[in-house]
Amino acid sequence: MAGKIRQMIDSIINQRAKDNPMLERVIKTKLILKGINPAKFTLQSDDDPVVIGKLEKMMQELK
């Protein structure tokens, strides 16, 4: 299913930033430092199981 990574990234950003642009940039920077560049993924991007695994781990940490 294409676009799952983008949806997960958007979900993480929305949960953490709560519409604060400064926090959005901080979270995007953290994602980049963990090896996931949010700008690289769109809703048409193919899903990579490794990236999905990293994002699922990050979502578990948020709870």
PDB file with SEQRES, HELIX, SHEET and CRYST1 records, atoms N, CA, C and O in Angstrom:
SEQRES   1 A   63  MET ALA GLY LYS ILE ARG GLN MET ILE ASP SER ILE ILE          
SEQRES   2 A   63  ASN GLN ARG ALA LYS ASP ASN PRO MET LEU GLU ARG VAL          
SEQRES   3 A   63  ILE LYS THR LYS LEU ILE LEU LYS GLY ILE ASN PRO ALA          
SEQRES   4 A   63  LYS PHE THR LEU GLN SER ASP ASP ASP PRO VAL VAL ILE          
SEQRES   5 A   63  GLY LYS LEU GLU LYS MET MET GLN GLU LEU LYS                  
HELIX    1 AA1 LYS A    4  ALA A   17  1                                  14    
HELIX    2 AA2 PRO A   21  LEU A   33  1                                  13    
HELIX    3 AA3 PRO A   38  LYS A   40  5                                   3    
HELIX    4 AA4 PRO A   49  LEU A   62  1                                  14    
CRYST1    1.000    1.000    1.000  90.00  90.00  90.00 P 1           1          
ATOM      1  N   MET A   1       0.844  -1.182   0.000  1.00  0.00           N  
ATOM      2  CA  MET A   1       0.000   0.000   0.000  1.00  0.00           C  
ATOM      3  C   MET A   1       0.884   1.239   0.000  1.00  0.00           C  
ATOM      4  O   MET A   1       1.609   1.490   0.963  1.00  0.00           O  
ATOM      5  N   ALA A   2       0.827   1.993  -1.051  1.00  0.00           N  
ATOM      6  CA  ALA A   2       1.638   3.199  -1.166  1.00  0.00           C  
ATOM      7  C   ALA A   2       1.093   4.290  -0.249  1.00  0.00           C  
ATOM      8  O   ALA A   2      -0.118   4.424  -0.078  1.00  0.00           O  
ATOM      9  N   GLY A   3       1.990   5.055   0.331  1.00  0.00           N  
ATOM     10  CA  GLY A   3       1.603   6.200   1.141  1.00  0.00           C  
ATOM     11  C   GLY A   3       1.488   5.942   2.627  1.00  0.00           C  
ATOM     12  O   GLY A   3       1.219   6.873   3.386  1.00  0.00           O  
ATOM     13  N   LYS A   4       1.680   4.715   3.066  1.00  0.00           N  
ATOM     14  CA  LYS A   4       1.542   4.419   4.500  1.00  0.00           C  
ATOM     15  C   LYS A   4       2.611   5.150   5.316  1.00  0.00           C  
ATOM     16  O   LYS A   4       2.338   5.623   6.419  1.00  0.00           O  
ATOM     17  N   ILE A   5       3.816   5.240   4.776  1.00  0.00           N  
ATOM     18  CA  ILE A   5       4.909   5.926   5.485  1.00  0.00           C  
ATOM     19  C   ILE A   5       4.553   7.396   5.687  1.00  0.00           C  
ATOM     20  O   ILE A   5       4.736   7.935   6.778  1.00  0.00           O  
ATOM     21  N   ARG A   6       4.046   8.043   4.641  1.00  0.00           N  
ATOM     22  CA  ARG A   6       3.685   9.464   4.747  1.00  0.00           C  
ATOM     23  C   ARG A   6       2.597   9.651   5.801  1.00  0.00           C  
ATOM     24  O   ARG A   6       2.653  10.594   6.590  1.00  0.00           O  
ATOM     25  N   GLN A   7       1.611   8.762   5.818  1.00  0.00           N  
ATOM     26  CA  GLN A   7       0.537   8.863   6.802  1.00  0.00           C  
ATOM     27  C   GLN A   7       1.083   8.700   8.217  1.00  0.00           C  
ATOM     28  O   GLN A   7       0.652   9.403   9.132  1.00  0.00           O  
ATOM     29  N   MET A   8       2.020   7.785   8.401  1.00  0.00           N  
ATOM     30  CA  MET A   8       2.603   7.571   9.724  1.00  0.00           C  
ATOM     31  C   MET A   8       3.409   8.789  10.161  1.00  0.00           C  
ATOM     32  O   MET A   8       3.335   9.203  11.318  1.00  0.00           O  
ATOM     33  N   ILE A   9       4.180   9.364   9.237  1.00  0.00           N  
ATOM     34  CA  ILE A   9       4.972  10.560   9.550  1.00  0.00           C  
ATOM     35  C   ILE A   9       4.043  11.700   9.958  1.00  0.00           C  
ATOM     36  O   ILE A   9       4.279  12.373  10.961  1.00  0.00           O  
ATOM     37  N   ASP A  10       2.985  11.912   9.174  1.00  0.00           N  
ATOM     38  CA  ASP A  10       2.034  12.983   9.491  1.00  0.00           C  
ATOM     39  C   ASP A  10       1.374  12.749  10.843  1.00  0.00           C  
ATOM     40  O   ASP A  10       1.145  13.694  11.598  1.00  0.00           O  
ATOM     41  N   SER A  11       1.071  11.498  11.149  1.00  0.00           N  
ATOM     42  CA  SER A  11       0.446  11.166  12.430  1.00  0.00           C  
ATOM     43  C   SER A  11       1.382  11.494  13.593  1.00  0.00           C  
ATOM     44  O   SER A  11       0.961  12.081  14.590  1.00  0.00           O  
ATOM     45  N   ILE A  12       2.639  11.116  13.463  1.00  0.00           N  
ATOM     46  CA  ILE A  12       3.626  11.404  14.513  1.00  0.00           C  
ATOM     47  C   ILE A  12       3.767  12.908  14.713  1.00  0.00           C  
ATOM     48  O   ILE A  12       3.789  13.387  15.847  1.00  0.00           O  
ATOM     49  N   ILE A  13       3.863  13.648  13.617  1.00  0.00           N  
ATOM     50  CA  ILE A  13       4.024  15.101  13.711  1.00  0.00           C  
ATOM     51  C   ILE A  13       2.792  15.724  14.355  1.00  0.00           C  
ATOM     52  O   ILE A  13       2.918  16.590  15.220  1.00  0.00           O  
ATOM     53  N   ASN A  14       1.602  15.291  13.943  1.00  0.00           N  
ATOM     54  CA  ASN A  14       0.370  15.865  14.509  1.00  0.00           C  
ATOM     55  C   ASN A  14       0.213  15.549  15.986  1.00  0.00           C  
ATOM     56  O   ASN A  14      -0.231  16.399  16.757  1.00  0.00           O  
ATOM     57  N   GLN A  15       0.571  14.336  16.390  1.00  0.00           N  
ATOM     58  CA  GLN A  15       0.448  13.956  17.800  1.00  0.00           C  
ATOM     59  C   GLN A  15       1.385  14.766  18.674  1.00  0.00           C  
ATOM     60  O   GLN A  15       1.012  15.199  19.765  1.00  0.00           O  
ATOM     61  N   ARG A  16       2.587  14.966  18.198  1.00  0.00           N  
ATOM     62  CA  ARG A  16       3.587  15.629  19.023  1.00  0.00           C  
ATOM     63  C   ARG A  16       3.515  17.152  18.952  1.00  0.00           C  
ATOM     64  O   ARG A  16       3.633  17.823  19.977  1.00  0.00           O  
ATOM     65  N   ALA A  17       3.321  17.708  17.746  1.00  0.00           N  
ATOM     66  CA  ALA A  17       3.421  19.159  17.559  1.00  0.00           C  
ATOM     67  C   ALA A  17       2.140  19.899  17.938  1.00  0.00           C  
ATOM     68  O   ALA A  17       2.197  21.030  18.420  1.00  0.00           O  
ATOM     69  N   LYS A  18       1.001  19.275  17.726  1.00  0.00           N  
ATOM     70  CA  LYS A  18      -0.289  19.909  18.028  1.00  0.00           C  
ATOM     71  C   LYS A  18      -0.379  21.313  17.408  1.00  0.00           C  
ATOM     72  O   LYS A  18      -0.715  22.284  18.085  1.00  0.00           O  
ATOM     73  N   ASP A  19      -0.070  21.395  16.104  1.00  0.00           N  
ATOM     74  CA  ASP A  19      -0.163  22.626  15.304  1.00  0.00           C  
ATOM     75  C   ASP A  19       0.824  23.720  15.714  1.00  0.00           C  
ATOM     76  O   ASP A  19       0.598  24.890  15.403  1.00  0.00           O  
ATOM     77  N   ASN A  20       1.885  23.375  16.386  1.00  0.00           N  
ATOM     78  CA  ASN A  20       2.925  24.331  16.725  1.00  0.00           C  
ATOM     79  C   ASN A  20       4.035  24.198  15.674  1.00  0.00           C  
ATOM     80  O   ASN A  20       4.719  23.175  15.637  1.00  0.00           O  
ATOM     81  N   PRO A  21       4.227  25.225  14.812  1.00  0.00           N  
ATOM     82  CA  PRO A  21       5.208  25.125  13.726  1.00  0.00           C  
ATOM     83  C   PRO A  21       6.637  24.884  14.214  1.00  0.00           C  
ATOM     84  O   PRO A  21       7.414  24.199  13.549  1.00  0.00           O  
ATOM     85  N   MET A  22       6.979  25.437  15.357  1.00  0.00           N  
ATOM     86  CA  MET A  22       8.324  25.242  15.903  1.00  0.00           C  
ATOM     87  C   MET A  22       8.547  23.765  16.261  1.00  0.00           C  
ATOM     88  O   MET A  22       9.584  23.186  15.937  1.00  0.00           O  
ATOM     89  N   LEU A  23       7.559  23.173  16.933  1.00  0.00           N  
ATOM     90  CA  LEU A  23       7.666  21.760  17.297  1.00  0.00           C  
ATOM     91  C   LEU A  23       7.665  20.862  16.062  1.00  0.00           C  
ATOM     92  O   LEU A  23       8.331  19.827  16.048  1.00  0.00           O  
ATOM     93  N   GLU A  24       6.920  21.254  15.026  1.00  0.00           N  
ATOM     94  CA  GLU A  24       6.922  20.472  13.788  1.00  0.00           C  
ATOM     95  C   GLU A  24       8.327  20.384  13.213  1.00  0.00           C  
ATOM     96  O   GLU A  24       8.760  19.312  12.790  1.00  0.00           O  
ATOM     97  N   ARG A  25       9.042  21.505  13.195  1.00  0.00           N  
ATOM     98  CA  ARG A  25      10.414  21.513  12.674  1.00  0.00           C  
ATOM     99  C   ARG A  25      11.342  20.672  13.541  1.00  0.00           C  
ATOM    100  O   ARG A  25      12.222  19.983  13.025  1.00  0.00           O  
ATOM    101  N   VAL A  26      11.149  20.725  14.852  1.00  0.00           N  
ATOM    102  CA  VAL A  26      11.973  19.936  15.765  1.00  0.00           C  
ATOM    103  C   VAL A  26      11.739  18.442  15.532  1.00  0.00           C  
ATOM    104  O   VAL A  26      12.690  17.661  15.495  1.00  0.00           O  
ATOM    105  N   ILE A  27      10.492  18.052  15.376  1.00  0.00           N  
ATOM    106  CA  ILE A  27      10.167  16.642  15.162  1.00  0.00           C  
ATOM    107  C   ILE A  27      10.700  16.162  13.815  1.00  0.00           C  
ATOM    108  O   ILE A  27      11.226  15.054  13.710  1.00  0.00           O  
ATOM    109  N   LYS A  28      10.564  16.998  12.789  1.00  0.00           N  
ATOM    110  CA  LYS A  28      11.111  16.628  11.476  1.00  0.00           C  
ATOM    111  C   LYS A  28      12.625  16.456  11.558  1.00  0.00           C  
ATOM    112  O   LYS A  28      13.185  15.557  10.931  1.00  0.00           O  
ATOM    113  N   THR A  29      13.280  17.310  12.322  1.00  0.00           N  
ATOM    114  CA  THR A  29      14.727  17.193  12.504  1.00  0.00           C  
ATOM    115  C   THR A  29      15.073  15.891  13.219  1.00  0.00           C  
ATOM    116  O   THR A  29      16.031  15.214  12.846  1.00  0.00           O  
ATOM    117  N   LYS A  30      14.304  15.539  14.238  1.00  0.00           N  
ATOM    118  CA  LYS A  30      14.531  14.279  14.954  1.00  0.00           C  
ATOM    119  C   LYS A  30      14.350  13.087  14.026  1.00  0.00           C  
ATOM    120  O   LYS A  30      15.116  12.126  14.092  1.00  0.00           O  
ATOM    121  N   LEU A  31      13.337  13.144  13.158  1.00  0.00           N  
ATOM    122  CA  LEU A  31      13.132  12.063  12.197  1.00  0.00           C  
ATOM    123  C   LEU A  31      14.332  11.932  11.260  1.00  0.00           C  
ATOM    124  O   LEU A  31      14.778  10.826  10.957  1.00  0.00           O  
ATOM    125  N   ILE A  32      14.839  13.059  10.813  1.00  0.00           N  
ATOM    126  CA  ILE A  32      16.010  13.041   9.919  1.00  0.00           C  
ATOM    127  C   ILE A  32      17.211  12.433  10.640  1.00  0.00           C  
ATOM    128  O   ILE A  32      17.955  11.647  10.054  1.00  0.00           O  
ATOM    129  N   LEU A  33      17.398  12.790  11.898  1.00  0.00           N  
ATOM    130  CA  LEU A  33      18.513  12.242  12.665  1.00  0.00           C  
ATOM    131  C   LEU A  33      18.372  10.735  12.872  1.00  0.00           C  
ATOM    132  O   LEU A  33      19.371  10.033  13.034  1.00  0.00           O  
ATOM    133  N   LYS A  34      17.135  10.238  12.866  1.00  0.00           N  
ATOM    134  CA  LYS A  34      16.906   8.801  13.013  1.00  0.00           C  
ATOM    135  C   LYS A  34      16.917   8.083  11.663  1.00  0.00           C  
ATOM    136  O   LYS A  34      16.671   6.879  11.595  1.00  0.00           O  
ATOM    137  N   GLY A  35      17.205   8.826  10.588  1.00  0.00           N  
ATOM    138  CA  GLY A  35      17.347   8.202   9.273  1.00  0.00           C  
ATOM    139  C   GLY A  35      16.108   8.241   8.406  1.00  0.00           C  
ATOM    140  O   GLY A  35      16.045   7.540   7.397  1.00  0.00           O  
ATOM    141  N   ILE A  36      15.120   9.043   8.774  1.00  0.00           N  
ATOM    142  CA  ILE A  36      13.888   9.132   7.996  1.00  0.00           C  
ATOM    143  C   ILE A  36      13.676  10.589   7.601  1.00  0.00           C  
ATOM    144  O   ILE A  36      13.377  11.430   8.448  1.00  0.00           O  
ATOM    145  N   ASN A  37      13.831  10.883   6.318  1.00  0.00           N  
ATOM    146  CA  ASN A  37      13.639  12.245   5.828  1.00  0.00           C  
ATOM    147  C   ASN A  37      12.179  12.412   5.402  1.00  0.00           C  
ATOM    148  O   ASN A  37      11.769  11.844   4.389  1.00  0.00           O  
ATOM    149  N   PRO A  38      11.388  13.181   6.157  1.00  0.00           N  
ATOM    150  CA  PRO A  38       9.967  13.334   5.837  1.00  0.00           C  
ATOM    151  C   PRO A  38       9.721  13.924   4.444  1.00  0.00           C  
ATOM    152  O   PRO A  38       8.709  13.611   3.818  1.00  0.00           O  
ATOM    153  N   ALA A  39      10.615  14.756   3.960  1.00  0.00           N  
ATOM    154  CA  ALA A  39      10.438  15.377   2.648  1.00  0.00           C  
ATOM    155  C   ALA A  39      10.579  14.363   1.516  1.00  0.00           C  
ATOM    156  O   ALA A  39      10.130  14.618   0.398  1.00  0.00           O  
ATOM    157  N   LYS A  40      11.184  13.244   1.789  1.00  0.00           N  
ATOM    158  CA  LYS A  40      11.428  12.218   0.774  1.00  0.00           C  
ATOM    159  C   LYS A  40      10.177  11.395   0.471  1.00  0.00           C  
ATOM    160  O   LYS A  40      10.077  10.796  -0.600  1.00  0.00           O  
ATOM    161  N   PHE A  41       9.231  11.358   1.394  1.00  0.00           N  
ATOM    162  CA  PHE A  41       8.067  10.488   1.263  1.00  0.00           C  
ATOM    163  C   PHE A  41       6.810  11.284   0.923  1.00  0.00           C  
ATOM    164  O   PHE A  41       6.531  12.321   1.524  1.00  0.00           O  
ATOM    165  N   THR A  42       6.058  10.774  -0.056  1.00  0.00           N  
ATOM    166  CA  THR A  42       4.775  11.353  -0.439  1.00  0.00           C  
ATOM    167  C   THR A  42       3.712  10.257  -0.342  1.00  0.00           C  
ATOM    168  O   THR A  42       4.018   9.116   0.003  1.00  0.00           O  
ATOM    169  N   LEU A  43       2.481  10.610  -0.645  1.00  0.00           N  
ATOM    170  CA  LEU A  43       1.408   9.617  -0.614  1.00  0.00           C  
ATOM    171  C   LEU A  43       1.550   8.596  -1.743  1.00  0.00           C  
ATOM    172  O   LEU A  43       0.909   7.546  -1.712  1.00  0.00           O  
ATOM    173  N   GLN A  44       2.390   8.900  -2.745  1.00  0.00           N  
ATOM    174  CA  GLN A  44       2.616   7.972  -3.844  1.00  0.00           C  
ATOM    175  C   GLN A  44       3.891   7.152  -3.678  1.00  0.00           C  
ATOM    176  O   GLN A  44       4.176   6.284  -4.503  1.00  0.00           O  
ATOM    177  N   SER A  45       4.659   7.413  -2.627  1.00  0.00           N  
ATOM    178  CA  SER A  45       5.917   6.693  -2.393  1.00  0.00           C  
ATOM    179  C   SER A  45       5.644   5.233  -2.048  1.00  0.00           C  
ATOM    180  O   SER A  45       4.686   4.911  -1.346  1.00  0.00           O  
ATOM    181  N   ASP A  46       6.511   4.359  -2.558  1.00  0.00           N  
ATOM    182  CA  ASP A  46       6.415   2.952  -2.185  1.00  0.00           C  
ATOM    183  C   ASP A  46       6.795   2.793  -0.722  1.00  0.00           C  
ATOM    184  O   ASP A  46       7.642   3.519  -0.200  1.00  0.00           O  
ATOM    185  N   ASP A  47       6.159   1.838  -0.076  1.00  0.00           N  
ATOM    186  CA  ASP A  47       6.408   1.612   1.342  1.00  0.00           C  
ATOM    187  C   ASP A  47       7.588   0.667   1.537  1.00  0.00           C  
ATOM    188  O   ASP A  47       7.664  -0.395   0.920  1.00  0.00           O  
ATOM    189  N   ASP A  48       8.497   1.076   2.401  1.00  0.00           N  
ATOM    190  CA  ASP A  48       9.675   0.281   2.749  1.00  0.00           C  
ATOM    191  C   ASP A  48       9.444  -0.315   4.137  1.00  0.00           C  
ATOM    192  O   ASP A  48       9.225   0.423   5.097  1.00  0.00           O  
ATOM    193  N   PRO A  49       9.489  -1.641   4.249  1.00  0.00           N  
ATOM    194  CA  PRO A  49       9.217  -2.275   5.550  1.00  0.00           C  
ATOM    195  C   PRO A  49      10.179  -1.832   6.658  1.00  0.00           C  
ATOM    196  O   PRO A  49       9.791  -1.789   7.825  1.00  0.00           O  
ATOM    197  N   VAL A  50      11.405  -1.507   6.314  1.00  0.00           N  
ATOM    198  CA  VAL A  50      12.380  -1.070   7.325  1.00  0.00           C  
ATOM    199  C   VAL A  50      11.967   0.278   7.905  1.00  0.00           C  
ATOM    200  O   VAL A  50      12.006   0.475   9.119  1.00  0.00           O  
ATOM    201  N   VAL A  51      11.572   1.198   7.041  1.00  0.00           N  
ATOM    202  CA  VAL A  51      11.154   2.529   7.490  1.00  0.00           C  
ATOM    203  C   VAL A  51       9.861   2.420   8.293  1.00  0.00           C  
ATOM    204  O   VAL A  51       9.701   3.092   9.312  1.00  0.00           O  
ATOM    205  N   ILE A  52       8.950   1.582   7.841  1.00  0.00           N  
ATOM    206  CA  ILE A  52       7.697   1.388   8.572  1.00  0.00           C  
ATOM    207  C   ILE A  52       7.992   0.848   9.971  1.00  0.00           C  
ATOM    208  O   ILE A  52       7.358   1.261  10.942  1.00  0.00           O  
ATOM    209  N   GLY A  53       8.944  -0.065  10.076  1.00  0.00           N  
ATOM    210  CA  GLY A  53       9.326  -0.602  11.387  1.00  0.00           C  
ATOM    211  C   GLY A  53       9.862   0.478  12.307  1.00  0.00           C  
ATOM    212  O   GLY A  53       9.521   0.518  13.489  1.00  0.00           O  
ATOM    213  N   LYS A  54      10.703   1.357  11.770  1.00  0.00           N  
ATOM    214  CA  LYS A  54      11.245   2.462  12.574  1.00  0.00           C  
ATOM    215  C   LYS A  54      10.131   3.385  13.052  1.00  0.00           C  
ATOM    216  O   LYS A  54      10.111   3.807  14.208  1.00  0.00           O  
ATOM    217  N   LEU A  55       9.204   3.691  12.146  1.00  0.00           N  
ATOM    218  CA  LEU A  55       8.103   4.593  12.508  1.00  0.00           C  
ATOM    219  C   LEU A  55       7.166   3.950  13.531  1.00  0.00           C  
ATOM    220  O   LEU A  55       6.679   4.625  14.438  1.00  0.00           O  
ATOM    221  N   GLU A  56       6.916   2.654  13.387  1.00  0.00           N  
ATOM    222  CA  GLU A  56       6.073   1.969  14.371  1.00  0.00           C  
ATOM    223  C   GLU A  56       6.716   1.992  15.749  1.00  0.00           C  
ATOM    224  O   GLU A  56       6.034   2.160  16.759  1.00  0.00           O  
ATOM    225  N   LYS A  57       8.033   1.822  15.782  1.00  0.00           N  
ATOM    226  CA  LYS A  57       8.750   1.883  17.061  1.00  0.00           C  
ATOM    227  C   LYS A  57       8.617   3.275  17.675  1.00  0.00           C  
ATOM    228  O   LYS A  57       8.408   3.411  18.881  1.00  0.00           O  
ATOM    229  N   MET A  58       8.739   4.306  16.839  1.00  0.00           N  
ATOM    230  CA  MET A  58       8.610   5.676  17.337  1.00  0.00           C  
ATOM    231  C   MET A  58       7.189   5.933  17.849  1.00  0.00           C  
ATOM    232  O   MET A  58       7.005   6.616  18.857  1.00  0.00           O  
ATOM    233  N   MET A  59       6.198   5.395  17.164  1.00  0.00           N  
ATOM    234  CA  MET A  59       4.811   5.590  17.598  1.00  0.00           C  
ATOM    235  C   MET A  59       4.567   4.889  18.931  1.00  0.00           C  
ATOM    236  O   MET A  59       3.808   5.390  19.761  1.00  0.00           O  
ATOM    237  N   GLN A  60       5.199   3.744  19.146  1.00  0.00           N  
ATOM    238  CA  GLN A  60       5.068   3.040  20.428  1.00  0.00           C  
ATOM    239  C   GLN A  60       5.687   3.873  21.559  1.00  0.00           C  
ATOM    240  O   GLN A  60       5.171   3.900  22.677  1.00  0.00           O  
ATOM    241  N   GLU A  61       6.790   4.546  21.255  1.00  0.00           N  
ATOM    242  CA  GLU A  61       7.457   5.384  22.251  1.00  0.00           C  
ATOM    243  C   GLU A  61       6.599   6.590  22.632  1.00  0.00           C  
ATOM    244  O   GLU A  61       6.722   7.112  23.740  1.00  0.00           O  
ATOM    245  N   LEU A  62       5.740   7.030  21.728  1.00  0.00           N  
ATOM    246  CA  LEU A  62       4.900   8.201  21.991  1.00  0.00           C  
ATOM    247  C   LEU A  62       3.789   7.896  22.976  1.00  0.00           C  
ATOM    248  O   LEU A  62       3.296   8.800  23.650  1.00  0.00           O  
ATOM    249  N   LYS A  63       3.388   6.644  23.070  1.00  0.00           N  
ATOM    250  CA  LYS A  63       2.259   6.284  23.926  1.00  0.00           C  
ATOM    251  C   LYS A  63       2.638   6.162  25.352  1.00  0.00           C  
ATOM    252  O   LYS A  63       1.791   5.864  26.193  1.00  0.00           O  
TER     253      LYS A  63                                                      
END                                                                             
